[in-house]
PDB file of C-alpha atoms in Angstrom:
ATOM      1  CA  MET A   1      23.742 -39.094  80.234  1.00 38.00           C
ATOM      2  CA  GLU A   2      22.411 -42.663  80.064  1.00 38.00           C
ATOM      3  CA  THR A   3      24.727 -45.429  78.898  1.00 37.00           C
ATOM      4  CA  ALA A   4      23.980 -47.055  75.546  1.00 40.00           C
ATOM      5  CA  PHE A   5      22.268 -50.434  75.841  1.00 38.00           C
ATOM      6  CA  ILE A   6      25.026 -52.547  74.267  1.00 41.00           C
ATOM      7  CA  ILE A   7      24.505 -56.188  73.384  1.00 39.00           C
ATOM      8  CA  PRO A   8      27.669 -58.077  72.314  1.00 39.00           C
ATOM      9  CA  VAL A   9      28.030 -59.420  68.778  1.00 39.00           C
ATOM     10  CA  LYS A  10      27.462 -63.148  68.950  1.00 41.00           C
ATOM     11  CA  PRO A  11      25.544 -65.846  67.114  1.00 40.00           C
ATOM     12  CA  VAL A  12      22.228 -66.963  68.520  1.00 41.00           C
ATOM     13  CA  ALA A  13      22.886 -69.648  71.121  1.00 43.00           C
ATOM     14  CA  THR A  14      21.637 -72.910  69.629  1.00 41.00           C
ATOM     15  CA  GLY A  15      24.195 -75.346  71.009  1.00 45.00           C
ATOM     16  CA  THR A  16      26.134 -75.381  67.741  1.00 53.00           C
ATOM     17  CA  LYS A  17      28.336 -72.666  66.321  1.00 67.00           C
ATOM     18  CA  LYS A  18      26.774 -70.854  63.390  1.00 81.00           C
ATOM     19  CA  GLU A  19      28.678 -70.284  60.158  1.00 91.00           C
ATOM     20  CA  GLU A  20      29.773 -66.692  59.687  1.00 95.00           C
ATOM     21  CA  VAL A  21      29.040 -65.523  56.128  1.00 96.00           C
ATOM     22  CA  ILE A  22      29.887 -61.814  56.496  1.00 97.00           C
ATOM     23  CA  ARG A  23      32.380 -60.188  58.866  1.00 96.00           C
ATOM     24  CA  ILE A  24      32.994 -56.446  58.947  1.00 96.00           C
ATOM     25  CA  GLN A  25      35.660 -55.254  61.339  1.00 96.00           C
ATOM     26  CA  GLY A  26      37.126 -51.798  61.900  1.00 95.00           C
ATOM     27  CA  LEU A  27      35.515 -50.391  58.747  1.00 96.00           C
ATOM     28  CA  TYR A  28      36.206 -46.732  57.917  1.00 96.00           C
ATOM     29  CA  LYS A  29      34.885 -44.843  54.909  1.00 96.00           C
ATOM     30  CA  SER A  30      35.066 -41.099  54.273  1.00 95.00           C
ATOM     31  CA  PHE A  31      34.244 -38.780  51.397  1.00 94.00           C
ATOM     32  CA  GLY A  32      36.553 -35.809  51.731  1.00 92.00           C
ATOM     33  CA  THR A  33      36.098 -34.484  55.261  1.00 92.00           C
ATOM     34  CA  ASN A  34      32.784 -36.329  55.704  1.00 93.00           C
ATOM     35  CA  GLN A  35      33.400 -39.420  57.851  1.00 93.00           C
ATOM     36  CA  VAL A  36      30.574 -41.833  57.060  1.00 95.00           C
ATOM     37  CA  LEU A  37      31.682 -45.112  58.678  1.00 96.00           C
ATOM     38  CA  ILE A  38      33.940 -45.035  61.728  1.00 96.00           C
ATOM     39  CA  ASP A  39      35.290 -48.311  63.138  1.00 95.00           C
ATOM     40  CA  PHE A  40      32.087 -50.093  62.114  1.00 96.00           C
ATOM     41  CA  ASN A  41      31.740 -53.779  63.054  1.00 96.00           C
ATOM     42  CA  LEU A  42      29.127 -56.360  62.036  1.00 95.00           C
ATOM     43  CA  GLN A  43      28.659 -60.107  61.641  1.00 95.00           C
ATOM     44  CA  LEU A  44      26.044 -62.013  59.641  1.00 96.00           C
ATOM     45  CA  PHE A  45      25.537 -65.717  60.254  1.00 96.00           C
ATOM     46  CA  ALA A  46      24.102 -68.392  57.971  1.00 94.00           C
ATOM     47  CA  GLY A  47      20.306 -68.429  57.932  1.00 93.00           C
ATOM     48  CA  GLU A  48      20.026 -65.120  59.786  1.00 94.00           C
ATOM     49  CA  ASN A  49      18.182 -61.904  58.936  1.00 95.00           C
ATOM     50  CA  VAL A  50      20.015 -58.815  60.201  1.00 96.00           C
ATOM     51  CA  VAL A  51      18.550 -55.339  59.754  1.00 96.00           C
ATOM     52  CA  VAL A  52      20.921 -52.365  59.801  1.00 96.00           C
ATOM     53  CA  LEU A  53      18.763 -49.531  61.105  1.00 94.00           C
ATOM     54  CA  GLY A  54      19.659 -45.889  60.710  1.00 89.00           C
ATOM     55  CA  LYS A  55      18.385 -42.528  59.583  1.00 86.00           C
ATOM     56  CA  SER A  56      18.730 -41.260  56.023  1.00 83.00           C
ATOM     57  CA  GLY A  57      22.337 -40.237  55.384  1.00 82.00           C
ATOM     58  CA  SER A  58      23.694 -42.353  58.238  1.00 87.00           C
ATOM     59  CA  GLY A  59      25.855 -44.489  55.929  1.00 89.00           C
ATOM     60  CA  LYS A  60      23.657 -47.560  55.425  1.00 91.00           C
ATOM     61  CA  SER A  61      23.915 -47.576  51.613  1.00 89.00           C
ATOM     62  CA  VAL A  62      27.657 -46.868  51.797  1.00 93.00           C
ATOM     63  CA  LEU A  63      27.997 -49.950  54.003  1.00 94.00           C
ATOM     64  CA  ILE A  64      26.179 -52.226  51.579  1.00 92.00           C
ATOM     65  CA  LYS A  65      28.211 -50.894  48.633  1.00 92.00           C
ATOM     66  CA  CYS A  66      31.422 -51.714  50.500  1.00 94.00           C
ATOM     67  CA  ILE A  67      30.158 -55.258  51.043  1.00 94.00           C
ATOM     68  CA  ILE A  68      29.603 -55.918  47.331  1.00 91.00           C
ATOM     69  CA  GLY A  69      32.733 -54.090  46.205  1.00 91.00           C
ATOM     70  CA  LEU A  70      31.120 -51.035  44.612  1.00 91.00           C
ATOM     71  CA  LEU A  71      33.067 -48.841  47.064  1.00 93.00           C
ATOM     72  CA  GLN A  72      36.554 -49.349  48.448  1.00 94.00           C
ATOM     73  CA  PRO A  73      36.846 -48.817  52.215  1.00 95.00           C
ATOM     74  CA  ASP A  74      39.537 -46.512  53.562  1.00 95.00           C
ATOM     75  CA  GLN A  75      40.432 -49.076  56.186  1.00 95.00           C
ATOM     76  CA  GLY A  76      39.125 -52.293  57.704  1.00 95.00           C
ATOM     77  CA  LEU A  77      38.067 -55.841  56.971  1.00 95.00           C
ATOM     78  CA  VAL A  78      35.064 -56.658  54.765  1.00 96.00           C
ATOM     79  CA  GLN A  79      34.886 -60.442  54.509  1.00 96.00           C
ATOM     80  CA  VAL A  80      32.255 -62.391  52.574  1.00 96.00           C
ATOM     81  CA  PHE A  81      32.538 -66.169  52.840  1.00 95.00           C
ATOM     82  CA  GLY A  82      35.954 -65.646  54.424  1.00 94.00           C
ATOM     83  CA  LYS A  83      37.378 -63.560  51.569  1.00 95.00           C
ATOM     84  CA  ASN A  84      38.295 -59.899  52.066  1.00 95.00           C
ATOM     85  CA  ILE A  85      36.376 -58.018  49.362  1.00 95.00           C
ATOM     86  CA  PRO A  86      38.871 -55.118  48.850  1.00 93.00           C
ATOM     87  CA  ASP A  87      41.667 -57.641  48.134  1.00 94.00           C
ATOM     88  CA  LEU A  88      39.839 -59.540  45.390  1.00 94.00           C
ATOM     89  CA  SER A  89      40.489 -59.307  41.664  1.00 93.00           C
ATOM     90  CA  HIS A  90      37.600 -58.470  39.339  1.00 90.00           C
ATOM     91  CA  GLU A  91      37.246 -62.139  38.442  1.00 90.00           C
ATOM     92  CA  GLU A  92      37.239 -63.236  42.099  1.00 93.00           C
ATOM     93  CA  LEU A  93      34.715 -60.540  42.941  1.00 91.00           C
ATOM     94  CA  ASP A  94      32.394 -61.760  40.182  1.00 88.00           C
ATOM     95  CA  LYS A  95      32.471 -65.274  41.678  1.00 89.00           C
ATOM     96  CA  ILE A  96      31.500 -63.900  45.085  1.00 92.00           C
ATOM     97  CA  ARG A  97      28.706 -61.812  43.538  1.00 89.00           C
ATOM     98  CA  MET A  98      27.159 -64.968  42.063  1.00 88.00           C
ATOM     99  CA  LYS A  99      26.493 -66.050  45.653  1.00 92.00           C
ATOM    100  CA  VAL A 100      25.255 -62.655  46.818  1.00 93.00           C
ATOM    101  CA  GLY A 101      21.974 -61.226  45.549  1.00 89.00           C
ATOM    102  CA  PHE A 102      21.423 -57.470  45.706  1.00 88.00           C
ATOM    103  CA  LEU A 103      17.972 -55.888  45.669  1.00 86.00           C
ATOM    104  CA  PHE A 104      18.469 -52.257  44.659  1.00 82.00           C
ATOM    105  CA  GLN A 105      16.367 -49.542  46.286  1.00 80.00           C
ATOM    106  CA  SER A 106      15.396 -48.313  42.806  1.00 81.00           C
ATOM    107  CA  ASN A 107      14.786 -51.922  41.566  1.00 82.00           C
ATOM    108  CA  ALA A 108      17.152 -51.232  38.607  1.00 85.00           C
ATOM    109  CA  LEU A 109      14.996 -53.051  36.073  1.00 89.00           C
ATOM    110  CA  TYR A 110      15.822 -52.480  32.405  1.00 90.00           C
ATOM    111  CA  ASP A 111      12.921 -50.547  30.874  1.00 91.00           C
ATOM    112  CA  SER A 112      13.650 -51.816  27.369  1.00 93.00           C
ATOM    113  CA  MET A 113      13.485 -55.484  28.414  1.00 94.00           C
ATOM    114  CA  THR A 114      10.472 -57.672  29.204  1.00 95.00           C
ATOM    115  CA  VAL A 115      10.162 -59.237  32.649  1.00 95.00           C
ATOM    116  CA  LYS A 116      11.550 -62.485  31.232  1.00 95.00           C
ATOM    117  CA  GLU A 117      14.551 -60.720  29.674  1.00 93.00           C
ATOM    118  CA  ASN A 118      15.240 -58.875  32.929  1.00 93.00           C
ATOM    119  CA  LEU A 119      15.349 -62.171  34.823  1.00 93.00           C
ATOM    120  CA  GLU A 120      17.567 -63.792  32.195  1.00 91.00           C
ATOM    121  CA  PHE A 121      20.073 -60.944  32.366  1.00 89.00           C
ATOM    122  CA  PRO A 122      22.079 -62.180  35.427  1.00 86.00           C
ATOM    123  CA  LEU A 123      22.586 -65.531  33.709  1.00 82.00           C
ATOM    124  CA  ARG A 124      23.986 -63.789  30.628  1.00 79.00           C
ATOM    125  CA  ARG A 125      26.001 -61.348  32.741  1.00 76.00           C
ATOM    126  CA  HIS A 126      27.830 -64.227  34.415  1.00 71.00           C
ATOM    127  CA  SER A 127      28.092 -66.240  31.173  1.00 69.00           C
ATOM    128  CA  ILE A 128      26.251 -69.208  32.658  1.00 72.00           C
ATOM    129  CA  ARG A 129      25.759 -71.811  29.942  1.00 75.00           C
ATOM    130  CA  MET A 130      22.331 -73.434  30.007  1.00 78.00           C
ATOM    131  CA  GLU A 131      19.846 -74.856  27.577  1.00 83.00           C
ATOM    132  CA  GLN A 132      16.966 -72.461  26.954  1.00 86.00           C
ATOM    133  CA  GLN A 133      14.594 -74.933  28.597  1.00 88.00           C
ATOM    134  CA  GLU A 134      16.628 -74.730  31.824  1.00 88.00           C
ATOM    135  CA  VAL A 135      16.652 -70.926  31.656  1.00 88.00           C
ATOM    136  CA  ASP A 136      12.881 -70.846  31.122  1.00 90.00           C
ATOM    137  CA  GLU A 137      12.391 -73.112  34.148  1.00 90.00           C
ATOM    138  CA  LEU A 138      14.552 -70.889  36.373  1.00 90.00           C
ATOM    139  CA  VAL A 139      12.647 -67.796  35.251  1.00 93.00           C
ATOM    140  CA  LEU A 140       9.261 -69.389  35.911  1.00 93.00           C
ATOM    141  CA  ASN A 141      10.343 -70.690  39.320  1.00 91.00           C
ATOM    142  CA  ALA A 142      11.612 -67.247  40.335  1.00 91.00           C
ATOM    143  CA  LEU A 143       8.381 -65.621  39.170  1.00 93.00           C
ATOM    144  CA  ASP A 144       6.341 -68.245  41.037  1.00 92.00           C
ATOM    145  CA  ASP A 145       8.315 -67.410  44.181  1.00 91.00           C
ATOM    146  CA  VAL A 146       7.048 -63.820  44.007  1.00 92.00           C
ATOM    147  CA  GLY A 147       3.566 -64.688  42.721  1.00 92.00           C
ATOM    148  CA  LEU A 148       3.921 -62.988  39.331  1.00 93.00           C
ATOM    149  CA  ALA A 149       4.250 -65.747  36.722  1.00 92.00           C
ATOM    150  CA  HIS A 150       1.556 -64.044  34.632  1.00 94.00           C
ATOM    151  CA  THR A 151       3.778 -60.972  34.069  1.00 94.00           C
ATOM    152  CA  ILE A 152       6.509 -62.844  32.199  1.00 95.00           C
ATOM    153  CA  ASN A 153       5.996 -61.016  28.878  1.00 95.00           C
ATOM    154  CA  LEU A 154       5.130 -57.590  30.288  1.00 95.00           C
ATOM    155  CA  MET A 155       7.381 -54.534  30.285  1.00 95.00           C
ATOM    156  CA  PRO A 156       8.394 -52.838  33.579  1.00 93.00           C
ATOM    157  CA  ALA A 157       6.317 -49.772  32.654  1.00 93.00           C
ATOM    158  CA  GLU A 158       3.195 -51.977  32.722  1.00 95.00           C
ATOM    159  CA  LEU A 159       3.772 -52.965  36.362  1.00 93.00           C
ATOM    160  CA  SER A 160       2.821 -51.257  39.608  1.00 91.00           C
ATOM    161  CA  GLY A 161       5.505 -50.175  42.078  1.00 89.00           C
ATOM    162  CA  GLY A 162       4.953 -53.246  44.242  1.00 90.00           C
ATOM    163  CA  MET A 163       5.076 -55.549  41.223  1.00 92.00           C
ATOM    164  CA  ARG A 164       8.337 -53.988  40.037  1.00 92.00           C
ATOM    165  CA  LYS A 165       9.814 -54.626  43.502  1.00 91.00           C
ATOM    166  CA  ARG A 166       8.718 -58.262  43.311  1.00 91.00           C
ATOM    167  CA  ILE A 167      10.203 -58.674  39.828  1.00 93.00           C
ATOM    168  CA  ALA A 168      13.479 -57.154  41.054  1.00 91.00           C
ATOM    169  CA  LEU A 169      13.439 -59.699  43.891  1.00 91.00           C
ATOM    170  CA  ALA A 170      12.742 -62.516  41.441  1.00 92.00           C
ATOM    171  CA  ARG A 171      15.774 -61.413  39.409  1.00 91.00           C
ATOM    172  CA  THR A 172      17.834 -61.469  42.608  1.00 90.00           C
ATOM    173  CA  LEU A 173      16.697 -65.067  43.232  1.00 90.00           C
ATOM    174  CA  ILE A 174      17.529 -66.356  39.746  1.00 89.00           C
ATOM    175  CA  LEU A 175      21.071 -67.382  40.776  1.00 86.00           C
ATOM    176  CA  ARG A 176      19.864 -68.880  44.082  1.00 90.00           C
ATOM    177  CA  PRO A 177      22.161 -66.684  46.211  1.00 92.00           C
ATOM    178  CA  ASP A 178      23.323 -67.724  49.677  1.00 94.00           C
ATOM    179  CA  ILE A 179      23.148 -64.099  50.862  1.00 95.00           C
ATOM    180  CA  ILE A 180      20.624 -61.432  49.856  1.00 94.00           C
ATOM    181  CA  LEU A 181      21.375 -57.754  50.458  1.00 95.00           C
ATOM    182  CA  TYR A 182      18.318 -55.506  50.578  1.00 93.00           C
ATOM    183  CA  ASP A 183      18.753 -51.750  50.169  1.00 90.00           C
ATOM    184  CA  GLU A 184      15.665 -50.012  51.645  1.00 90.00           C
ATOM    185  CA  PRO A 185      13.248 -52.632  50.236  1.00 91.00           C
ATOM    186  CA  THR A 186      10.048 -50.790  51.241  1.00 90.00           C
ATOM    187  CA  THR A 187      10.993 -47.235  50.230  1.00 87.00           C
ATOM    188  CA  GLY A 188       8.368 -45.614  48.005  1.00 86.00           C
ATOM    189  CA  LEU A 189       5.742 -48.289  48.691  1.00 89.00           C
ATOM    190  CA  ASP A 190       2.441 -47.769  50.469  1.00 91.00           C
ATOM    191  CA  PRO A 191       2.151 -49.469  53.911  1.00 91.00           C
ATOM    192  CA  ILE A 192       0.098 -52.442  52.659  1.00 92.00           C
ATOM    193  CA  THR A 193       2.426 -53.170  49.724  1.00 91.00           C
ATOM    194  CA  GLY A 194       5.462 -52.650  51.958  1.00 92.00           C
ATOM    195  CA  LYS A 195       4.094 -55.223  54.408  1.00 93.00           C
ATOM    196  CA  GLU A 196       3.564 -57.695  51.557  1.00 92.00           C
ATOM    197  CA  ILE A 197       7.180 -57.233  50.409  1.00 92.00           C
ATOM    198  CA  ILE A 198       8.491 -57.817  53.945  1.00 93.00           C
ATOM    199  CA  GLU A 199       6.390 -60.979  54.285  1.00 93.00           C
ATOM    200  CA  LEU A 200       7.746 -62.171  50.933  1.00 92.00           C
ATOM    201  CA  MET A 201      11.339 -61.527  52.076  1.00 92.00           C
ATOM    202  CA  VAL A 202      10.747 -63.608  55.203  1.00 93.00           C
ATOM    203  CA  ASP A 203       9.090 -66.427  53.227  1.00 92.00           C
ATOM    204  CA  ILE A 204      11.999 -66.551  50.773  1.00 91.00           C
ATOM    205  CA  GLN A 205      14.545 -66.669  53.609  1.00 91.00           C
ATOM    206  CA  LYS A 206      12.703 -69.616  55.148  1.00 91.00           C
ATOM    207  CA  LYS A 207      12.287 -71.441  51.837  1.00 90.00           C
ATOM    208  CA  TYR A 208      15.890 -71.156  50.685  1.00 90.00           C
ATOM    209  CA  LYS A 209      17.616 -70.918  54.111  1.00 91.00           C
ATOM    210  CA  SER A 210      19.450 -67.850  52.813  1.00 93.00           C
ATOM    211  CA  SER A 211      21.074 -65.130  54.928  1.00 95.00           C
ATOM    212  CA  SER A 212      19.856 -61.556  54.596  1.00 95.00           C
ATOM    213  CA  LEU A 213      21.323 -58.161  55.398  1.00 96.00           C
ATOM    214  CA  ILE A 214      18.569 -55.579  55.210  1.00 95.00           C
ATOM    215  CA  ILE A 215      19.280 -51.849  55.121  1.00 93.00           C
ATOM    216  CA  SER A 216      16.222 -49.986  56.345  1.00 91.00           C
ATOM    217  CA  HIS A 217      14.712 -47.173  58.383  1.00 88.00           C
ATOM    218  CA  ASP A 218      11.243 -48.770  58.217  1.00 90.00           C
ATOM    219  CA  MET A 219      10.290 -49.964  61.712  1.00 92.00           C
ATOM    220  CA  ASN A 220       7.712 -52.403  60.297  1.00 92.00           C
ATOM    221  CA  CYS A 221      10.526 -54.032  58.351  1.00 93.00           C
ATOM    222  CA  VAL A 222      12.642 -54.193  61.500  1.00 94.00           C
ATOM    223  CA  ARG A 223       9.836 -55.700  63.576  1.00 94.00           C
ATOM    224  CA  MET A 224       8.738 -58.269  60.994  1.00 94.00           C
ATOM    225  CA  ALA A 225      12.017 -59.336  59.382  1.00 94.00           C
ATOM    226  CA  ALA A 226      14.885 -58.949  61.861  1.00 95.00           C
ATOM    227  CA  ASP A 227      16.432 -61.755  63.878  1.00 95.00           C
ATOM    228  CA  ARG A 228      18.901 -59.123  65.016  1.00 96.00           C
ATOM    229  CA  VAL A 229      19.010 -55.344  64.662  1.00 96.00           C
ATOM    230  CA  VAL A 230      22.210 -53.303  64.288  1.00 96.00           C
ATOM    231  CA  MET A 231      21.776 -49.568  64.847  1.00 95.00           C
ATOM    232  CA  LEU A 232      24.090 -47.400  62.759  1.00 95.00           C
ATOM    233  CA  ILE A 233      24.583 -44.091  64.562  1.00 94.00           C
ATOM    234  CA  ASP A 234      27.501 -41.671  64.147  1.00 93.00           C
ATOM    235  CA  GLY A 235      29.110 -44.084  61.680  1.00 94.00           C
ATOM    236  CA  LYS A 236      29.382 -46.871  64.264  1.00 94.00           C
ATOM    237  CA  CYS A 237      27.557 -49.973  65.379  1.00 94.00           C
ATOM    238  CA  TYR A 238      26.020 -48.039  68.265  1.00 94.00           C
ATOM    239  CA  VAL A 239      23.937 -50.896  69.671  1.00 94.00           C
ATOM    240  CA  GLN A 240      22.509 -54.240  68.593  1.00 94.00           C
ATOM    241  CA  GLY A 241      20.045 -56.858  69.747  1.00 94.00           C
ATOM    242  CA  SER A 242      16.605 -58.234  68.970  1.00 94.00           C
ATOM    243  CA  TYR A 243      13.698 -55.902  68.216  1.00 94.00           C
ATOM    244  CA  ASP A 244      12.226 -56.519  71.678  1.00 94.00           C
ATOM    245  CA  GLU A 245      15.571 -55.958  73.431  1.00 94.00           C
ATOM    246  CA  LEU A 246      16.114 -52.632  71.737  1.00 95.00           C
ATOM    247  CA  LYS A 247      12.522 -51.573  72.302  1.00 93.00           C
ATOM    248  CA  ARG A 248      13.128 -51.938  76.052  1.00 93.00           C
ATOM    249  CA  SER A 249      16.258 -49.776  75.963  1.00 92.00           C
ATOM    250  CA  ALA A 250      16.315 -46.642  78.113  1.00 92.00           C
ATOM    251  CA  ASP A 251      18.879 -44.973  75.830  1.00 93.00           C
ATOM    252  CA  PRO A 252      17.184 -41.901  74.291  1.00 93.00           C
ATOM    253  CA  ARG A 253      19.015 -42.376  70.963  1.00 93.00           C
ATOM    254  CA  VAL A 254      17.502 -45.854  70.706  1.00 93.00           C
ATOM    255  CA  LYS A 255      14.085 -45.001  72.143  1.00 92.00           C
ATOM    256  CA  GLU A 256      13.351 -42.380  69.482  1.00 92.00           C
ATOM    257  CA  TYR A 257      13.073 -45.141  66.867  1.00 91.00           C
ATOM    258  CA  PHE A 258      10.448 -47.040  68.846  1.00 87.00           C
ATOM    259  CA  GLU A 259       8.192 -44.167  69.905  1.00 81.00           C
TER     260      GLU A 259
END
């Protein structure tokens, strides 16, 4: 059997040490007898796009839910900005979530709200006090970022699938998060629309210098968006590296993704 092509976890060598914004160490999560994450380890550095690549049911969504505190790990460290998520109070967790945007796979837009009301919701949810003029400016800026300012008074049902994904991303941007977590951002989209969403994700990362953790099994997303790829196999960080490094791997469990 061929040895896995393992590349150590380390920041990109730039001459200066990069700030670590997420650290996951020795993470275990099970549901009954089903072990989903087994001694999983990952780091995300400031300004970096990391794609966690794995098949459906491999534990990718469980991982992202542990990071934002929707699931409690059985064991291990899940640090965001140096704070261990499982140890935080509800109030402390809310403060962290203001710095972490989450783009849901299903978009999670409120059908009974207009686009504008959907974008205003995070501001109300976190009780951020602003004059209406400031709120309107934030909403318009976020919509401009995704190229959909003209949809401000439309309902989600009036939008295409790609437009709904863009509006969900605009809502994620409204609080100007330092980290954006993407859960299967291209699922359900046609290839052309999926490519447009990936390009938008990359543009936003460059504009705001944010860090992104992208959960995906879409190889176009991996190729276009990833500074580093982490492969989640058998509940573990099986291998990691750049897209080109992994594409050259002789390991059959890695090669099957690139064929």
